[in-house]
Amino acid sequence: MAVTLADVAARARVSAATVSRVLSGNYPVAESTRTRVLRAVDELEYVVNGPASALAAATSDLVGVLVNDIADPFFGIMAGAVQAEMGAPAGEPGRGAEKLAVICNTGGSPERELNYLTLLQRQRAAAVVLTGGAVEHPDHAAAVATKASRLAASGTRVVLCGRPPIADATTLTFDNRGGARRLTEHLLTLGHRRIGYVAGPAERTTTRHRLEGHRAALSAAKVNSLDTDMERLTVHGLYDRASGYDATLELLRRDRGLTAIVAANDTIALGVCAALRDQGLRIPEDVSVAGFDDLPFSADAVPALTTMRLPLHEAGARAGRLALGREPQPPGGVAMVRAELMARASTAPPRG
Amino acid sequence: MAVTLADVAARARVSAATVSRVLSGNYPVAESTRTRVLRAVDELEYVVNGPASALAAATSDLVGVLVNDIADPFFGIMAGAVQAEMGAPAGEPGRGAEKLAVICNTGGSPERELNYLTLLQRQRAAAVVLTGGAVEHPDHAAAVATKASRLAASGTRVVLCGRPPIADATTLTFDNRGGARRLTEHLLTLGHRRIGYVAGPAERTTTRHRLEGHRAALSAAKVNSLDTDMERLTVHGLYDRASGYDATLELLRRDRGLTAIVAANDTIALGVCAALRDQGLRIPEDVSVAGFDDLPFSADAVPALTTMRLPLHEAGARAGRLALGREPQPPGGVAMVRAELMARASTAPPRG
DNA sequence: CTGTTAGCGCGTTCAA
DNA sequence: TTGAACGCGCTAACAG
């Protein structure tokens, strides 16, 4: 049916082995036969059979990238950066080095995450990059750790980007706790004492770390009149705008006197802003708002959103290089990516 | 090294073929042996070797999804929807039907698009979904058409989602022209006569069709005082916010008296709004603004953005089903997806 | 219902 | 520098 190595070999009047050597490039071949083979490849429009090649070589050129929600730019940016590193170089197709980065959308579901890992294991993927926060169910965490070990054992490199380290995987953690703490400190410094918090889904590492950082800042600030009723001033939701909107209404119901609201990420923050506006509250005059991530739209929001910038593109690119083994492991296999405060117009001192 | 079918067969005291039959499920097997095999699979933690399976069966379970920019929700939404259709059902791994949808980010580059198509052809992908506007270079268009035919010929289903039809591919086109026309008509009806247009990159089908629709509306409106100097009132840029910002400054330089600006998509429209605000112009009092796509953030913008809604999720899902052959072909292999006007707060009658 | 027998297309020995 | 031969792990006939 399709053109095979043997066809090319016949046309070039060499053996299949020689064609294979020419194409993989890692073996000396006479220049004359080399050009002859390449011409035959061209004329026949030969395309390597990936599965056959993977079977014989016991490795494939697939690299899996798992994301929680591909429609969310937070993941889109990282995934795009990983994929860009795989760089199918502009060279003619049929050559060697390009890897195929495949982005897999788990939707945040533990089952689908495991399913994809199995699928990738089945494909004998060269590497797997897990991005974003992990789900914290003990069973699931154990299952993922087991799968990761098994992948690593079978030669698949495992890289984590934006989640806590596990055995057998190189990890790029995000400093969610420290970043969240500095963000809330910023608000405290401005003079805020009653600060609401809109958290993400409860069972996610990212959610927990950011919330912990926030609370650490509050606990550390032994200032007068600080409202430390943290439970009452915290509402959980999803990492989306609608949750931010609803949570804000709930927060205002619980305490109309809030002077600031911190959101677990920028997308939620957008919903917070919308809700505040609908309630007739001005930002930042009546209520300050802060987010996390610094997604592209955050600088454009009105008012521009104060947030913690995470270098998502750089982190994704680095994860990609680690997955390819193009970059040395960080010491201990773990590196922390810092967050940077972007103080913008959505936060200001409380009035009065 | 790894556990193979033969190992499982030995442990279950059956032949390899029987194990294969149990796992693929499409063949009658006695219940007793069936459970025995599954137990062995479980005990040995056997995972099918994808490449070997693909080689023997001459098909793989990969489905490629090509996008121009995965960090852009326009593509993220479609890609996520396609992938959701592949649904790795919650069943145990090792089963049959799940396909692995792999999202490939071309960055809008023709070379990378072709490269990915080759890579997918090499993998003997079950299907390929091409999303978003196509690049219009004749050479490139021909190259893509050729690749598509070749893929189709080798049994890979090719589906287009959001671009013009080509031979051998099932197509879901977006009604960019009609949508753009209705949008500009909306502005004309409100009374606008001097309307700026911020277009996308010149060589893209989406760009051209939306611009044509806009101009068709202007040409058809034989109203007095309509400024029909279309060239002067059109600025091209990329599909991003920065381009919208810059283009707006340029448009204002060319004609300070514009009462409305139409952007080729919502992301650009955001930049337009930012630039107008920075110029001290109010929306919609001084200048109306309209976008295209109706991405999630558009309803939240301040003011809420008037735009044409494209059912991206539905379209992606349908493309996914077509790719799997789960949905009948539309008549002629081509179906058009309509755009719907979402008239919101960013457009109003011009003053005076 | 199950086992046996051939390949699928390629990489990689080992000789020449 | 090149060719011949074998096997990667699995599926798909064909028998039984």
XYZ file of C-alpha atoms (C1' of nucleotides) in Angstrom:
736
model
C 0.000 0.000 0.000
C 2.316 2.704 1.200
C 5.898 3.155 0.114
C 8.312 1.292 2.357
C 12.002 1.253 3.005
C 12.349 -1.702 0.701
C 10.830 0.232 -2.180
C 13.293 3.022 -1.679
C 16.135 0.519 -1.428
C 15.119 -1.135 -4.671
C 14.946 2.144 -6.510
C 18.299 3.292 -5.156
C 19.801 -0.130 -5.845
C 21.017 -0.567 -2.301
C 19.874 -2.611 0.649
C 17.193 -1.543 3.077
C 19.819 -1.323 5.775
C 21.663 1.341 3.861
C 18.557 3.418 3.387
C 17.903 3.173 7.079
C 21.404 4.361 7.818
C 21.131 7.280 5.452
C 17.874 8.407 6.990
C 18.895 8.107 10.597
C 22.162 9.800 9.724
C 24.127 8.342 12.580
C 26.297 6.094 10.522
C 28.932 6.580 7.817
C 27.602 6.209 4.287
C 29.373 6.991 1.022
C 28.366 10.361 -0.334
C 27.411 8.949 -3.721
C 25.045 6.309 -2.407
C 23.760 8.804 0.094
C 22.569 11.222 -2.581
C 21.201 8.356 -4.615
C 19.144 7.185 -1.671
C 17.875 10.659 -0.860
C 16.821 11.114 -4.451
C 14.867 7.880 -4.342
C 13.246 8.949 -1.095
C 12.227 12.151 -2.752
C 10.926 10.608 -5.925
C 8.908 8.023 -4.083
C 7.734 10.549 -1.490
C 8.697 8.093 1.133
C 7.635 8.801 4.702
C 9.053 6.740 7.542
C 6.617 4.444 9.256
C 6.676 5.748 12.815
C 5.245 2.701 14.559
C 7.578 0.312 12.791
C 10.495 2.515 13.556
C 9.471 2.875 17.168
C 9.019 -0.853 17.482
C 12.418 -1.696 16.105
C 14.225 1.050 17.952
C 12.200 0.628 21.129
C 11.672 4.368 21.462
C 9.314 6.854 19.911
C 9.498 10.531 19.166
C 6.349 11.404 21.075
C 6.466 13.726 24.033
C 3.281 14.071 26.066
C 2.248 17.320 27.721
C -0.591 17.037 30.216
C -2.617 20.137 31.032
C -5.678 20.672 33.181
C -7.515 22.986 30.830
C -6.193 23.819 27.411
C -8.730 26.611 26.959
C -7.070 28.437 29.841
C -4.134 30.568 28.687
C -2.246 29.604 31.845
C -1.852 26.151 30.346
C -1.858 27.248 26.751
C 1.193 29.382 27.313
C 3.130 26.630 29.038
C 2.116 23.982 26.544
C 2.983 26.193 23.624
C 6.393 26.885 25.114
C 7.091 23.201 25.662
C 6.080 22.408 22.140
C 8.181 25.203 20.692
C 11.244 23.593 22.242
C 10.599 20.353 20.389
C 11.185 22.431 17.317
C 10.685 20.475 14.168
C 13.617 22.235 12.515
C 12.915 23.748 9.129
C 14.829 20.900 7.480
C 13.175 18.557 5.071
C 10.731 16.095 6.529
C 11.903 12.560 6.865
C 14.923 13.629 8.806
C 15.710 12.762 12.326
C 15.548 14.902 15.374
C 12.064 16.377 15.603
C 9.877 15.240 18.412
C 6.132 15.385 18.330
C 4.851 17.155 21.421
C 1.318 16.058 22.058
C -0.834 18.121 24.355
C -3.347 16.175 26.415
C -6.217 17.900 28.119
C -7.198 16.227 31.382
C -9.903 18.689 32.313
C -8.568 18.419 35.840
C -9.924 14.899 36.152
C -7.689 12.423 37.977
C -8.996 9.503 35.943
C -8.248 11.178 32.667
C -4.823 12.130 33.901
C -4.026 8.498 34.631
C -5.601 7.434 31.380
C -3.397 9.729 29.413
C -0.340 8.544 31.267
C -1.235 4.994 30.327
C -1.839 5.972 26.740
C 1.546 7.663 26.633
C 3.195 4.716 28.264
C 1.593 2.516 25.660
C 3.063 4.743 22.963
C 6.461 4.422 24.622
C 6.662 8.225 24.755
C 10.125 9.704 24.974
C 9.025 12.064 27.731
C 6.028 13.303 29.632
C 5.526 16.793 31.024
C 2.886 17.267 33.691
C 1.841 20.874 34.063
C -0.151 22.746 36.664
C -1.354 21.841 40.114
C -1.918 18.256 41.136
C -5.007 16.778 42.687
C -4.387 15.938 46.311
C -6.377 12.757 46.905
C -3.888 10.371 48.525
C -4.959 7.508 46.283
C -4.572 9.534 43.173
C -1.248 10.981 44.223
C 0.019 7.463 44.855
C -1.308 6.261 41.517
C 0.394 9.089 39.678
C 3.632 8.520 41.526
C 3.524 4.835 40.622
C 2.847 5.553 36.990
C 5.623 8.108 36.930
C 8.087 5.638 38.361
C 7.047 3.032 35.875
C 7.418 5.500 33.023
C 10.820 6.542 34.266
C 11.809 2.917 34.623
C 10.911 2.242 31.017
C 13.032 5.125 29.814
C 10.438 7.866 29.567
C 11.657 11.085 31.074
C 9.127 12.642 33.428
C 9.101 16.386 34.043
C 6.790 18.300 36.368
C 6.074 21.949 35.726
C 4.087 23.827 38.322
C 3.468 21.052 40.803
C 5.230 19.592 43.820
C 8.092 17.145 43.271
C 7.675 13.387 43.211
C 10.227 10.617 42.943
C 11.733 9.821 39.539
C 10.727 13.149 38.035
C 12.541 16.368 37.366
C 10.517 19.196 38.829
C 9.978 22.875 38.220
C 7.857 24.017 41.155
C 6.186 27.373 41.250
C 6.622 29.443 44.367
C 2.911 29.683 44.965
C 3.189 29.907 48.713
C 5.866 32.597 48.766
C 4.235 34.521 45.974
C 0.845 34.509 47.638
C 2.424 35.631 50.856
C 4.160 38.587 49.254
C 0.979 39.558 47.490
C -1.008 39.701 50.690
C 1.842 41.535 52.379
C 1.532 44.131 49.655
C -2.090 44.599 50.595
C -1.278 44.758 54.306
C 1.374 47.353 53.627
C -1.171 49.445 51.816
C -3.192 49.374 55.006
C -5.841 46.762 54.342
C -7.093 44.868 57.373
C -10.175 43.057 56.130
C -9.191 41.011 53.155
C -11.364 38.439 51.444
C -9.887 35.465 49.613
C -11.359 33.597 46.664
C -9.660 30.216 46.513
C -9.619 27.566 43.806
C -10.882 23.981 44.103
C -10.021 22.624 47.531
C -8.196 19.483 46.513
C -5.498 21.097 44.385
C -1.915 21.741 45.428
C -1.880 25.131 43.774
C -4.994 26.142 45.651
C -3.652 25.014 48.971
C -0.232 26.605 48.604
C -1.589 29.945 47.546
C -4.062 29.946 50.372
C -1.359 28.991 52.838
C 0.822 31.850 51.671
C -2.032 34.261 52.062
C -2.756 33.084 55.560
C 0.893 33.068 56.510
C 1.065 36.740 55.657
C -2.012 37.443 57.738
C -0.756 35.415 60.671
C 2.606 37.099 60.600
C 1.116 40.573 60.594
C 0.414 41.271 64.218
C -1.245 44.557 63.471
C -4.116 46.019 65.315
C -7.602 45.707 63.862
C -6.565 42.911 61.517
C -9.490 40.650 60.833
C -8.062 37.185 61.204
C -11.238 35.232 60.828
C -9.771 33.467 57.869
C -12.396 30.818 57.412
C -15.172 33.338 57.200
C -13.301 35.453 54.677
C -12.388 32.556 52.381
C -14.610 31.122 49.656
C -13.672 28.222 47.399
C -14.627 27.823 43.764
C -13.234 26.768 40.406
C -10.436 28.481 38.554
C -12.820 30.400 36.392
C -14.468 33.731 36.099
C -17.940 32.643 37.117
C -16.636 31.287 40.405
C -14.940 34.585 41.073
C -18.177 36.382 40.464
C -20.247 34.181 42.720
C -17.634 34.015 45.428
C -17.475 37.778 45.565
C -21.188 38.065 46.127
C -20.854 35.516 48.912
C -17.934 37.374 50.482
C -19.852 40.640 50.442
C -22.781 38.881 52.025
C -20.533 37.691 54.802
C -18.774 41.005 55.274
C -19.810 44.119 53.462
C -16.865 45.971 54.979
C -14.105 44.200 53.063
C -11.553 46.591 51.619
C -9.691 44.087 49.499
C -10.184 40.760 47.771
C -7.388 38.452 46.736
C -8.190 35.916 44.025
C -6.372 32.633 43.573
C -5.688 33.517 39.953
C -6.259 36.219 37.381
C -9.231 34.589 35.757
C -11.049 34.475 39.067
C -9.968 38.074 39.691
C -11.777 39.125 36.551
C -14.976 37.676 37.918
C -14.352 39.415 41.211
C -14.034 42.742 39.433
C -17.217 42.169 37.476
C -19.155 41.330 40.626
C -17.852 44.347 42.489
C -18.804 46.632 39.649
C -22.268 45.126 39.490
C -22.589 45.847 43.197
C -21.754 49.460 42.571
C -18.336 49.237 44.202
C -15.365 50.951 42.608
C -11.942 49.391 42.145
C -9.668 50.255 43.874
C -11.397 53.145 45.673
C -13.905 50.947 47.487
C -12.260 47.542 47.171
C -8.797 46.569 45.994
C -8.434 43.416 43.906
C -5.408 41.232 43.269
C -4.873 38.120 41.181
C -2.126 35.606 40.448
C -0.272 34.463 37.287
C -0.198 37.715 35.297
C -1.854 36.357 32.207
C -1.733 38.591 29.152
C -5.174 40.066 29.718
C -4.392 41.176 33.262
C -2.370 44.196 32.274
C -5.277 45.271 30.064
C -8.045 44.916 32.544
C -9.677 48.096 33.732
C -8.211 48.934 36.130
C -4.990 47.061 35.369
C -4.775 44.100 37.692
C -2.243 43.820 40.486
C -0.968 40.262 40.399
C 1.981 37.922 40.884
C 3.749 37.253 37.631
C 4.749 33.664 36.928
C 7.151 33.283 33.990
C 4.999 30.643 32.354
C 6.609 30.766 28.973
C 10.125 30.472 30.325
C 9.101 27.695 32.682
C 7.421 25.757 29.882
C 10.429 26.167 27.619
C 12.722 24.940 30.332
C 10.479 21.986 31.031
C 10.643 21.173 27.343
C 14.427 21.237 27.322
C 14.546 19.089 30.420
C 12.202 16.628 28.759
C 14.577 16.374 25.828
C 17.607 16.104 28.060
C 18.954 19.258 26.447
C 19.395 20.986 29.754
C 21.181 19.697 32.851
C 19.068 18.642 35.789
C 18.754 21.231 38.520
C 20.441 20.235 41.788
C 18.350 17.622 43.525
C 16.133 17.390 40.470
C 14.041 20.283 41.717
C 14.107 23.952 40.825
C 11.787 26.639 42.075
C 10.291 29.235 39.796
C 9.736 32.518 41.584
C 6.755 34.816 41.280
C 7.131 38.551 40.900
C 4.789 41.196 42.235
C 3.200 43.344 39.550
C 1.661 46.198 41.505
C -0.833 47.909 39.255
C -3.939 50.030 39.471
C -6.368 47.558 41.012
C -4.831 47.910 44.464
C -4.575 51.080 46.514
C -4.803 52.064 50.172
C -8.271 51.600 51.673
C -10.175 54.801 52.133
C -10.724 56.478 55.410
C 12.669 -5.455 29.560
C 9.010 -4.602 29.606
C 6.175 -7.048 30.012
C 4.878 -8.330 26.691
C 1.843 -10.102 25.391
C 3.739 -13.365 25.528
C 4.398 -12.944 29.222
C 0.742 -12.419 29.866
C -0.121 -15.382 27.679
C 2.272 -17.623 29.567
C 0.907 -16.585 32.918
C -2.670 -17.055 31.826
C -1.794 -20.348 30.131
C -3.268 -19.312 26.816
C -1.828 -18.227 23.487
C -0.768 -14.712 22.669
C -3.567 -14.461 20.154
C -6.133 -15.076 22.838
C -4.726 -12.347 24.998
C -4.851 -10.003 22.052
C -8.459 -10.914 21.446
C -9.397 -10.320 25.048
C -7.768 -6.934 25.069
C -9.141 -5.661 21.809
C -12.533 -7.044 22.769
C -13.783 -7.450 19.233
C -13.851 -11.183 19.230
C -15.686 -13.862 21.198
C -13.714 -15.315 24.108
C -14.940 -17.648 26.830
C -15.729 -15.832 30.005
C -13.481 -18.041 32.114
C -10.351 -17.538 30.021
C -11.257 -13.919 29.680
C -11.111 -13.306 33.402
C -7.973 -15.390 33.689
C -6.276 -13.239 31.073
C -7.423 -9.999 32.625
C -6.086 -11.121 35.961
C -2.722 -11.881 34.434
C -2.712 -8.484 32.742
C -3.400 -6.920 36.061
C -0.836 -8.876 38.004
C 1.873 -8.218 35.474
C 0.827 -4.597 35.035
C 0.915 -5.177 31.351
C 0.567 -2.184 29.046
C 0.053 -2.693 25.323
C 2.928 -1.684 23.125
C 1.341 0.981 20.931
C 3.886 0.997 18.130
C 3.853 -2.772 17.794
C 0.119 -2.792 17.780
C -0.032 0.004 15.245
C 2.456 -1.767 13.034
C 0.605 -5.025 13.015
C -2.822 -3.489 12.649
C -1.638 -0.802 10.212
C -3.486 1.912 12.104
C -2.782 3.915 15.183
C -4.970 5.565 17.763
C -3.451 8.998 17.304
C -5.550 11.901 16.124
C -3.704 15.101 15.314
C -5.199 18.527 15.946
C -3.335 21.413 14.361
C -3.799 24.896 15.811
C -2.191 28.214 14.987
C -1.675 29.390 18.544
C -2.520 27.242 21.497
C -2.101 30.154 23.906
C -5.091 31.789 22.216
C -8.399 30.625 23.695
C -9.925 30.660 20.226
C -7.859 27.582 19.489
C -7.771 26.276 23.008
C -11.530 25.997 23.078
C -11.732 24.160 19.779
C -8.841 21.865 20.579
C -10.258 21.036 23.974
C -13.602 20.217 22.429
C -12.049 17.932 19.828
C -10.082 16.153 22.483
C -13.093 15.746 24.732
C -14.813 13.815 21.954
C -11.993 11.288 21.827
C -13.088 10.480 25.335
C -10.876 7.960 26.979
C -13.875 6.378 28.683
C -13.543 5.911 32.401
C -12.968 2.185 31.846
C -9.776 0.476 32.879
C -6.707 1.240 30.824
C -5.638 -1.390 28.361
C -9.049 -1.370 26.787
C -9.813 -0.500 23.266
C -11.531 2.493 21.924
C -9.762 5.553 23.281
C -7.960 7.699 20.795
C -5.129 9.973 21.742
C -5.820 13.459 20.449
C -2.564 15.286 20.078
C -2.607 19.027 19.772
C 0.075 20.488 17.559
C 0.914 24.154 17.705
C 2.033 25.528 14.354
C 2.464 29.094 15.498
C 0.886 30.079 12.204
C 3.980 28.985 10.327
C 3.374 27.171 7.031
C 6.558 25.147 7.381
C 5.629 23.897 10.794
C 2.161 23.075 9.591
C 3.580 20.875 6.864
C 6.102 19.413 9.255
C 3.408 18.366 11.641
C 1.388 16.852 8.864
C 4.394 14.790 7.894
C 4.997 13.770 11.475
C 1.382 12.674 11.759
C 1.552 10.848 8.475
C 4.632 9.098 9.764
C 2.694 8.052 12.842
C -0.073 6.738 10.610
C -2.534 8.939 12.517
C -6.148 7.839 12.426
C -7.275 11.374 11.677
C -6.085 14.942 11.419
C -8.083 18.049 12.298
C -6.868 21.363 10.935
C -8.309 24.307 12.820
C -8.397 28.009 12.141
C -7.618 30.095 9.108
C -5.243 28.879 6.430
C -2.266 30.710 5.013
C -2.983 31.825 1.475
C 0.332 31.461 -0.331
C -0.486 29.444 -3.452
C 2.534 27.205 -2.966
C 1.645 26.455 0.584
C -2.008 25.890 -0.182
C -0.993 23.405 -2.859
C 1.412 21.665 -0.522
C -1.239 21.306 2.161
C -3.764 20.050 -0.343
C -1.287 17.456 -1.584
C -0.463 16.299 1.912
C -4.130 16.111 2.758
C -4.841 13.969 -0.267
C -1.977 11.715 0.577
C -3.160 11.378 4.150
C -6.676 10.640 2.998
C -5.336 8.107 0.526
C -3.510 6.280 3.277
C -6.634 6.052 5.371
C -6.222 9.065 7.612
C -9.412 11.037 7.878
C -8.866 14.765 7.337
C -11.215 17.319 8.876
C -11.052 21.088 8.511
C -12.548 23.308 11.172
C -12.653 27.027 10.493
C -11.021 27.125 7.102
C -12.128 26.841 3.479
C -12.748 23.394 2.010
C -10.169 21.401 0.110
C -10.431 18.109 -1.721
C -10.426 14.880 0.287
C -11.335 16.624 3.534
C -14.528 17.059 5.443
C -14.955 20.726 6.216
C -16.635 22.877 8.819
C -16.267 26.415 7.509
C -17.000 29.439 9.606
C -19.215 32.101 8.116
C -16.605 34.779 8.539
C -17.717 36.798 5.557
C -21.389 36.790 6.427
C -20.718 37.375 10.077
C -18.442 40.314 9.435
C -20.992 41.782 7.123
C -23.781 41.574 9.650
C -21.572 43.110 12.273
C -20.757 46.142 10.175
C -24.399 46.421 9.191
C -25.177 46.622 12.890
C -22.844 49.612 13.136
C -24.305 51.221 10.051
C -27.783 50.794 11.438
C -26.715 52.557 14.588
C -25.748 55.485 12.391
C -21.981 55.154 12.060
C -20.483 56.451 8.820
C -16.758 56.580 9.467
C -15.701 53.132 10.597
C -12.124 52.006 11.059
C -11.119 48.375 10.599
C -8.264 46.555 12.281
C -7.524 43.480 10.205
C -5.418 40.407 10.950
C -2.341 39.225 9.022
C -2.887 39.809 5.319
C -2.232 36.304 4.026
C -4.839 34.470 6.096
C -8.192 33.279 4.847
C -9.924 34.340 8.029
C -8.505 37.817 7.716
C -9.536 38.170 4.120
C -13.053 36.855 4.566
C -13.812 39.039 7.536
C -12.469 42.078 5.757
C -14.487 41.251 2.661
C -17.634 40.967 4.727
C -16.964 44.321 6.321
C -16.415 45.977 2.982
C -19.413 44.296 1.431
C -21.576 45.873 4.095
C -20.054 49.275 3.425
C -20.398 48.934 -0.327
C -23.993 47.863 -0.055
C -24.903 50.768 2.167
C -25.521 53.571 -0.223
C -26.083 56.104 2.500
C -25.124 59.692 2.403
C -21.944 60.782 4.142
C -20.578 57.252 4.302
C -16.827 57.306 4.218
C -15.923 54.614 1.735
C -12.205 55.177 1.625
C -11.708 51.644 2.787
C -7.996 51.424 2.269
C -7.307 54.435 4.403
C -9.500 53.166 7.206
C -8.004 49.672 7.304
C -4.869 48.688 9.200
C -3.408 45.176 9.250
C -1.696 43.552 12.191
C -1.444 40.264 14.040
C -4.267 38.562 15.899
C -3.129 39.928 19.204
C -3.801 42.704 21.601
C -0.651 44.708 20.905
C -1.516 44.919 17.229
C -4.940 46.213 18.132
C -3.394 48.865 20.290
C -0.930 50.045 17.681
C -3.407 49.857 14.841
C -5.819 52.032 16.759
C -3.232 54.755 17.217
C -2.532 54.570 13.516
C -6.216 54.771 12.628
C -6.683 57.805 14.851
C -3.691 59.408 13.200
C -5.289 58.871 9.825
C -8.732 60.017 10.870
C -9.435 61.463 14.260
C -13.104 61.625 13.421
C -13.816 57.884 13.438
C -16.926 56.990 15.372
C -16.427 53.233 15.365
C -13.696 50.644 15.047
C -14.265 47.039 14.047
C -11.570 44.566 15.035
C -10.918 41.309 13.224
C -11.241 39.433 16.491
C -11.910 39.950 20.186
C -8.295 39.881 21.244
C -7.499 42.714 18.881
C -10.600 44.522 20.101
C -9.201 44.489 23.609
C -6.138 46.319 22.379
C -8.338 48.755 20.522
C -10.220 49.539 23.714
C -7.007 50.036 25.648
C -5.645 52.430 23.065
C -8.860 54.426 22.911
C -8.908 54.787 26.665
C -5.301 55.871 26.699
C -6.232 58.503 24.151
C -8.924 59.789 26.437
C -11.763 58.501 24.294
C -14.766 56.863 25.896
C -16.399 53.648 24.697
C -19.023 53.749 23.284
C -19.766 57.463 23.769
C -16.886 58.662 21.613
C -16.048 55.527 19.673
C -17.899 52.237 19.366
C -15.861 49.041 19.268
C -16.763 45.590 17.949
C -14.874 42.306 17.845
C -15.365 38.796 16.485
C -15.466 35.285 18.037
C -17.062 36.057 21.406
C -14.345 34.559 23.534
C -15.174 34.137 27.208
C -13.510 37.362 28.287
C -15.504 39.479 25.839
C -18.673 39.487 27.857
C -16.629 40.642 30.844
C -14.789 43.464 29.217
C -15.699 46.944 30.334
C -17.807 47.870 28.550
C -18.994 44.434 27.465
C -17.863 43.840 23.914
C -20.203 43.695 20.957
C -19.035 40.798 18.831
C -20.010 37.932 16.542
C -20.328 34.691 18.429
C -18.803 31.622 16.841
C -19.829 28.346 18.511
C -16.238 27.207 18.865
C -16.882 24.464 21.342
C -19.696 22.930 19.345
C -17.710 23.197 16.140
C -14.689 21.533 17.714
C -16.809 18.744 19.146
C -18.407 18.118 15.793
C -15.030 18.129 14.082
C -13.929 15.547 16.606
C -16.876 13.313 15.869
C -16.316 13.655 12.146
C -12.687 12.725 12.660
C -13.776 9.557 14.413
C -16.409 8.827 11.824
C -19.011 8.962 14.556
C -21.067 11.516 12.714
C -22.296 11.388 9.132
C -20.618 13.620 6.603
C -22.483 16.826 5.852
C -23.841 17.024 2.299
C -21.012 17.696 -0.099
C -18.536 17.220 2.723
C -18.914 20.847 3.721
C -20.980 22.475 6.434
C -21.047 26.114 7.356
C -21.006 27.297 10.937
C -22.924 30.506 11.387
C -21.918 33.473 13.515
C -24.383 35.217 15.776
C -24.442 38.909 16.625
C -23.958 39.643 20.303
C -24.880 43.302 20.611
C -23.514 44.556 23.888
C -22.431 47.784 25.522
C -19.390 48.654 23.443
C -21.467 49.807 20.513
C -23.990 52.653 20.508
C -25.156 55.363 18.137
C -22.521 57.979 17.392
C -23.069 61.260 19.176
C -24.295 64.325 17.464
C -13.846 -20.864 21.145
C -8.668 -21.313 20.824
C -3.827 -22.209 19.061
C -0.493 -21.873 15.113
C 1.594 -19.440 11.669
C 2.945 -15.473 9.175
C 4.112 -11.254 8.498
C 3.663 -5.628 9.554
C 8.365 -2.098 8.438
C 12.269 -1.029 10.438
C 16.905 -1.056 13.272
C 20.730 -3.598 14.243
C 23.665 -6.986 14.754
C 27.325 -9.753 12.137
C 30.001 -10.697 8.114
C 31.935 -9.512 3.992
C 31.330 1.025 3.329
C 27.632 -2.239 2.464
C 24.418 -6.430 2.613
C 21.982 -10.424 4.832
C 19.493 -11.965 8.504
C 17.042 -11.663 12.579
C 13.689 -9.974 15.790
C 11.085 -5.936 18.050
C 5.549 -7.079 19.925
C 1.532 -7.487 18.025
C -2.638 -8.696 14.855
C -4.888 -11.417 11.433
C -5.625 -15.038 8.769
C -6.213 -20.078 8.969
C -6.904 -24.329 11.107
C -8.706 -27.147 14.499
